[in-house]
Coordinates of C-alpha atoms in Angstrom, one line a residue:
X5 CA 0.0 0.0 0.0
X6 CA 1.4 3.4 -1.0
X7 CA 1.9 6.2 1.5
X8 CA -1.1 8.3 0.1
X9 CA -3.4 5.2 0.2
X10 CA -2.4 4.4 3.8
X11 CA -3.1 8.1 4.9
X12 CA -6.5 8.0 3.2
X13 CA -7.3 4.7 4.9
X14 CA -6.3 6.0 8.3
X15 CA -8.6 9.0 7.9
X16 CA -11.5 6.8 7.0
X17 CA -11.1 4.3 9.8
X18 CA -9.8 6.5 12.6
X19 CA -11.5 6.2 16.0
X20 CA -14.1 8.8 16.7
X21 CA -13.2 11.4 19.3
X22 CA -15.0 11.4 22.7
X23 CA -17.7 14.0 22.7
X24 CA -17.5 14.7 26.5
X25 CA -17.3 13.2 30.0
X26 CA -20.1 11.2 31.4
X27 CA -21.3 11.6 35.0
X28 CA -22.8 8.9 37.3
X29 CA -25.2 10.0 40.1
X30 CA -25.2 8.0 43.3
X31 CA -27.1 8.1 46.6
X32 CA -25.8 7.0 50.0
X33 CA -27.6 4.9 52.6
X34 CA -29.2 8.0 54.1
X35 CA -30.4 11.0 52.1
X36 CA -32.7 13.9 52.6
X37 CA -35.5 15.2 50.3
X38 CA -33.4 18.3 49.5
X39 CA -30.4 16.3 48.4
X40 CA -32.6 14.0 46.3
X41 CA -33.9 17.1 44.5
X42 CA -30.4 18.4 43.9
X43 CA -29.2 15.1 42.4
X44 CA -32.4 15.0 40.2
X45 CA -31.8 18.6 38.9
X46 CA -28.1 18.1 38.3
X47 CA -29.0 14.9 36.3
X48 CA -31.3 17.1 34.2
X49 CA -28.5 19.4 33.5
X50 CA -26.2 16.6 32.5
X51 CA -28.5 14.7 30.2
X52 CA -27.8 12.8 28.0
X53 CA -24.2 12.5 29.1
X54 CA -25.2 11.0 32.5
X55 CA -26.1 7.8 34.3
X56 CA -28.4 7.7 37.3
X57 CA -28.6 4.8 39.7
X58 CA -31.9 4.8 41.6
X59 CA -30.9 2.2 44.1
X60 CA -29.2 3.4 47.3
X61 CA -25.6 2.4 47.6
X62 CA -25.4 1.3 51.3
X63 CA -21.6 0.8 51.5
X64 CA -20.4 3.9 49.7
X65 CA -18.4 6.4 51.8
X66 CA -16.2 8.4 49.4
X67 CA -13.8 9.9 51.9
X68 CA -13.3 6.6 53.7
X69 CA -13.1 4.2 50.7
X70 CA -13.0 5.4 47.2
X71 CA -12.5 2.0 45.6
X72 CA -16.2 1.3 45.3
X73 CA -16.9 4.5 43.4
X74 CA -13.9 3.8 41.1
X75 CA -15.3 0.4 40.4
X76 CA -18.8 1.7 39.5
X77 CA -17.3 4.4 37.3
X78 CA -15.3 1.9 35.4
X79 CA -18.3 -0.4 35.1
X80 CA -20.5 2.4 33.6
X81 CA -17.6 4.1 31.7
X82 CA -17.9 7.4 33.5
X83 CA -15.1 9.8 34.6
X84 CA -17.3 12.1 36.8
X85 CA -19.5 11.3 39.8
X86 CA -21.9 13.0 42.1
X87 CA -22.7 11.5 45.4
X88 CA -25.5 12.6 47.8
X89 CA -26.1 11.8 51.4
X90 CA -27.3 13.4 54.6
X91 CA -26.6 12.8 58.3
X92 CA -26.8 14.6 61.6
X93 CA -23.2 15.6 61.4
X94 CA -23.2 16.6 57.7
X95 CA -26.8 17.4 56.6
X96 CA -27.6 17.8 52.9
X97 CA -24.2 16.6 51.7
X98 CA -23.1 16.7 48.1
X99 CA -19.8 15.2 46.8
X100 CA -18.5 16.0 43.3
X101 CA -15.5 14.2 41.9
X102 CA -13.6 13.3 38.8
X103 CA -11.3 10.4 37.8
X104 CA -8.3 10.0 35.6
X105 CA -7.7 6.5 34.2
X106 CA -10.2 5.1 36.6
X107 CA -8.5 6.5 39.7
X108 CA -9.6 9.4 41.8
X109 CA -8.2 12.8 40.8
X110 CA -10.2 15.4 42.7
X111 CA -13.1 15.2 45.1
X112 CA -14.9 18.0 47.0
X113 CA -17.7 17.8 49.6
X114 CA -20.3 20.6 49.8
X115 CA -23.1 21.5 52.1
X116 CA -26.3 22.5 50.2
X117 CA -28.6 25.3 51.3
X118 CA -31.1 27.8 49.8
X119 CA -32.2 25.4 47.1
X120 CA -34.6 26.4 44.3
X121 CA -35.4 23.5 42.1
X122 CA -36.3 23.3 38.4
X123 CA -39.9 22.3 39.2
X124 CA -40.4 25.3 41.4
X125 CA -39.2 27.8 38.8
X126 CA -41.0 26.0 36.0
X127 CA -38.5 26.7 33.2
X128 CA -37.5 24.7 30.1
X129 CA -34.6 24.6 27.7
X130 CA -33.3 22.6 24.8
X131 CA -32.0 19.1 25.8
X132 CA -28.2 18.6 25.4
X133 CA -27.6 22.3 24.8
X134 CA -24.2 23.7 25.8
X135 CA -24.4 26.3 28.6
X136 CA -22.4 29.5 28.8
X137 CA -20.3 29.1 32.0
X138 CA -19.3 32.2 34.0
X139 CA -16.9 31.9 36.9
X140 CA -16.9 35.1 38.9
X141 CA -14.7 35.9 41.9
X142 CA -11.1 37.0 42.5
X143 CA -10.7 34.1 45.0
X144 CA -11.0 31.6 42.1
X145 CA -7.8 33.1 40.7
X146 CA -5.7 33.8 43.8
X147 CA -6.5 30.6 45.8
X148 CA -5.1 27.5 44.2
X149 CA -7.6 25.2 46.0
X150 CA -10.6 27.3 44.7
X151 CA -9.0 27.4 41.2
X152 CA -9.2 23.6 41.1
X153 CA -12.8 23.7 42.3
X154 CA -13.7 26.1 39.6
X155 CA -12.0 23.8 37.0
X156 CA -14.0 20.9 38.5
X157 CA -17.3 22.8 37.8
X158 CA -16.2 23.5 34.2
X159 CA -15.5 19.7 33.8
X160 CA -18.9 18.9 35.1
X161 CA -21.1 21.2 33.1
X162 CA -19.2 22.0 29.9
X163 CA -21.0 19.2 28.0
X164 CA -19.8 17.6 24.8
X165 CA -16.8 19.0 22.9
X166 CA -17.8 21.1 19.9
X167 CA -15.5 22.5 17.1
X168 CA -17.8 25.5 16.6
X169 CA -20.8 27.0 18.5
X170 CA -23.7 29.0 17.1
X171 CA -24.3 31.9 19.5
X172 CA -28.0 31.7 18.8
X173 CA -28.1 28.1 20.1
X174 CA -26.8 29.1 23.5
X175 CA -30.0 29.3 25.5
X176 CA -28.8 29.1 29.2
X177 CA -26.1 30.4 31.5
X178 CA -24.4 28.9 34.5
X179 CA -23.2 31.6 36.8
X180 CA -20.9 30.5 39.7
X181 CA -19.6 33.1 42.1
X182 CA -18.0 33.2 45.6
X183 CA -18.4 35.7 48.4
X184 CA -16.1 36.9 51.1
X185 CA -17.2 34.0 53.4
X186 CA -16.1 31.4 50.8
X187 CA -19.7 30.4 50.1
X188 CA -20.2 29.4 46.4
X189 CA -23.4 30.7 44.8
X190 CA -24.6 28.4 42.0
X191 CA -27.1 30.0 39.7
X192 CA -28.7 28.6 36.5
X193 CA -30.5 31.0 34.0
X194 CA -32.2 30.6 30.7
X195 CA -31.6 33.2 28.0
X196 CA -34.7 34.9 26.6
X197 CA -34.5 36.9 23.3
X198 CA -37.1 39.6 22.6
X199 CA -37.7 41.8 19.6
X200 CA -36.1 45.2 19.9
X201 CA -36.9 46.8 16.5
X202 CA -33.2 46.4 15.4
X203 CA -30.9 43.6 14.3
X204 CA -29.8 43.1 17.9
X205 CA -32.5 41.5 20.1
X206 CA -33.1 42.4 23.8
X207 CA -31.6 39.7 26.1
X208 CA -33.1 38.9 29.5
X209 CA -32.2 36.2 32.0
X210 CA -34.8 34.1 33.7
X211 CA -34.1 31.8 36.7
X212 CA -34.2 28.2 35.7
X213 CA -32.8 26.2 38.6
X214 CA -31.2 24.5 40.3
X215 CA -30.1 27.6 42.3
X216 CA -28.3 26.9 45.5
X217 CA -25.5 27.9 47.9
X218 CA -22.6 25.6 48.4
X219 CA -20.4 25.5 51.5
X220 CA -17.0 23.7 51.1
X221 CA -16.5 21.0 53.7
X222 CA -13.9 18.4 52.9
X223 CA -11.6 18.1 49.9
X224 CA -9.2 15.5 48.5
X225 CA -7.1 16.9 45.7
X226 CA -4.6 15.2 43.5
X227 CA -0.9 15.4 44.1
X228 CA 1.3 17.5 41.8
X229 CA 2.7 14.4 40.0
X230 CA -0.8 12.9 39.4
X231 CA -2.2 16.2 38.2
X232 CA 0.8 16.7 35.8
X233 CA -0.1 13.3 34.3
X234 CA -3.7 14.2 33.9
X235 CA -3.1 17.6 32.5
X236 CA -3.1 17.7 28.6
X237 CA 0.4 18.2 27.2
X238 CA 0.9 21.0 24.8
X239 CA 2.4 19.8 21.5
X240 CA 5.6 21.5 20.5
X241 CA 5.2 23.9 17.6
X242 CA 7.6 26.1 15.6
X243 CA 5.7 29.2 16.8
X244 CA 6.9 30.5 20.2
X245 CA 5.0 32.2 23.1
X246 CA 2.2 29.6 23.2
X247 CA 0.9 28.4 26.6
X248 CA -2.1 26.8 28.2
X249 CA -4.2 28.6 30.8
X250 CA -6.2 27.2 33.7
X251 CA -9.0 26.1 31.5
X252 CA -6.6 24.3 29.1
X253 CA -7.1 26.8 26.3
X254 CA -4.3 27.8 24.0
X255 CA -3.0 31.3 24.7
X256 CA -0.5 33.0 22.4
X257 CA 1.4 36.3 22.4
X258 CA 1.7 38.5 19.3
X259 CA 4.7 40.7 18.8
X260 CA 3.9 43.9 17.0
X261 CA 6.9 46.0 15.8
X262 CA 7.2 49.6 17.0
X263 CA 5.3 52.1 14.8
X264 CA 6.6 55.6 14.3
X265 CA 3.4 57.7 14.5
X266 CA 5.2 60.9 13.4
X267 CA 5.5 59.5 9.9
X268 CA 1.8 58.4 9.8
X269 CA 0.0 60.4 7.1
X270 CA -3.4 61.5 8.4
X271 CA -5.7 64.4 7.7
X272 CA -5.2 67.0 10.4
X273 CA -7.2 70.1 11.3
X274 CA -5.6 73.4 12.0
X275 CA -6.2 72.9 15.7
X276 CA -4.2 69.7 15.7
X277 CA -1.2 70.9 13.7
X278 CA 2.1 71.4 15.5
X279 CA 3.6 74.8 16.1
X280 CA 6.6 74.0 13.9
X281 CA 4.5 73.0 11.0
X282 CA 2.3 76.2 11.4
X283 CA 5.5 78.3 11.5
X284 CA 6.9 76.7 8.4
X285 CA 3.5 77.2 6.6
X286 CA 3.4 80.8 7.6
X287 CA 7.0 81.4 6.4
X288 CA 6.2 79.8 3.1
X289 CA 3.1 82.0 2.7
X290 CA 5.2 85.1 3.4
X291 CA 7.7 84.0 0.7
X292 CA 4.9 83.4 -1.8
X293 CA 3.3 86.8 -1.1
X294 CA 6.7 88.6 -1.6
X295 CA 7.2 86.9 -4.9
X296 CA 3.7 87.9 -6.1
X297 CA 4.4 91.5 -5.1
X298 CA 7.7 91.5 -7.0
X299 CA 6.0 90.2 -10.1
X300 CA 3.3 92.9 -9.8
X301 CA 5.9 95.7 -9.6
X302 CA 7.7 94.4 -12.7
X303 CA 4.5 94.5 -14.7
X304 CA 3.9 98.1 -13.8
X305 CA 7.4 99.2 -14.8
X306 CA 7.1 97.4 -18.1
X307 CA 3.8 99.1 -18.7
X308 CA 5.2 102.5 -18.0
X309 CA 8.0 102.0 -20.4
X310 CA 5.7 101.0 -23.1
X311 CA 3.5 104.0 -22.5
X312 CA 6.6 106.3 -22.6
X313 CA 7.8 104.8 -25.8
X314 CA 4.4 105.2 -27.4
X315 CA 4.4 108.9 -26.5
X316 CA 7.9 109.4 -27.9
X317 CA 6.8 107.9 -31.2
X318 CA 3.8 110.2 -31.4
X319 CA 5.9 113.2 -30.7
X320 CA 8.3 112.2 -33.5
X321 CA 5.4 111.9 -35.9

C-alpha cells in the first residue's frame, strides 16, 4: 500500500473522538429530600451524558473508601461522579469528583442550602444544549484550591466538545460566584430573546434552577505528579510564546513592531497641527506673497516703459 493510500485509509477508519465526559449519580444509605432534588436537577443538566442509579448504595463512603466508586465508574464508563447523602453531622451533603484512568483525581464535599429546584421555577430549555459558564470571583484566581474547584465545575457542566458553536443556540447560563465568606453561589438561568426593532435583540435572563448555595466542607485533591499526568500536554510547535491557561485553552502572544506615529500620514485640522508645521507654513506663505508683489511691480514698470515709448513715437510723428 502506498503512503497516500495508507493516509487516506487511516482518515476513514480513525477512531471517533469522545464528545464529552459522562457523569454517574449515586445516593448513599441516608439521604434527605433536599439532596434528592439536587441530584435529580443536576442529572437534568447533564442529560444525555449522565447515568443515574436509583438504588441506594449502602456501602459507599467516598472519603473513607473510594475504591467502590472507582469500580462503579469503570463499570459504567464514566469519569465524573456526584454522590448525595445526609446525616446529623453533615446534613444535605453533596460530593462532586472526577477520575483519571479510573483513579480518583479530585473530590470536593459541599453542604447545600437555599435550594430552588427546576420544578419550582417552571423553566425549560433545549436538551443537550451547551451552557455559557461564567466563573466570577477573585478568589478563584488567587487561591489554588478554589481554582481547582472552579475547574471541576467546568469539567462537570461544559458538556460535549464542539468544534464550533452558534451563539443563537446558547439558551442558558451557569453563573458560579463566591463571596467573602467562601460560600459558592450556584445559579442557572435561561436566555430569553425579545424583539427590539433592530438587528440586535433584547436579552433577558430568567431563573431556571437549580439555584443553591454551596459551603465547602472536605476536599481530596490530586498530588502535583498525578495532576501533571492528567493535564493535557501542549504539542511543541515552531511558533513560540504559546501556553495553556487554567481552562486548558491555548493562549499565544503576538509581537507587533514599533510604529513611528510621526510618519503616519493623516488628515489633520488646524487645531491639531504642531507649532513647527504652522510656523513653516506661515513662512512659506510670506515668501509666496513677496514673490507675487515682486512680479506685480515688474509689470507696472514694463507698462510705464511701453507708455513712454508710445508717447515718444507720437511726438516724432
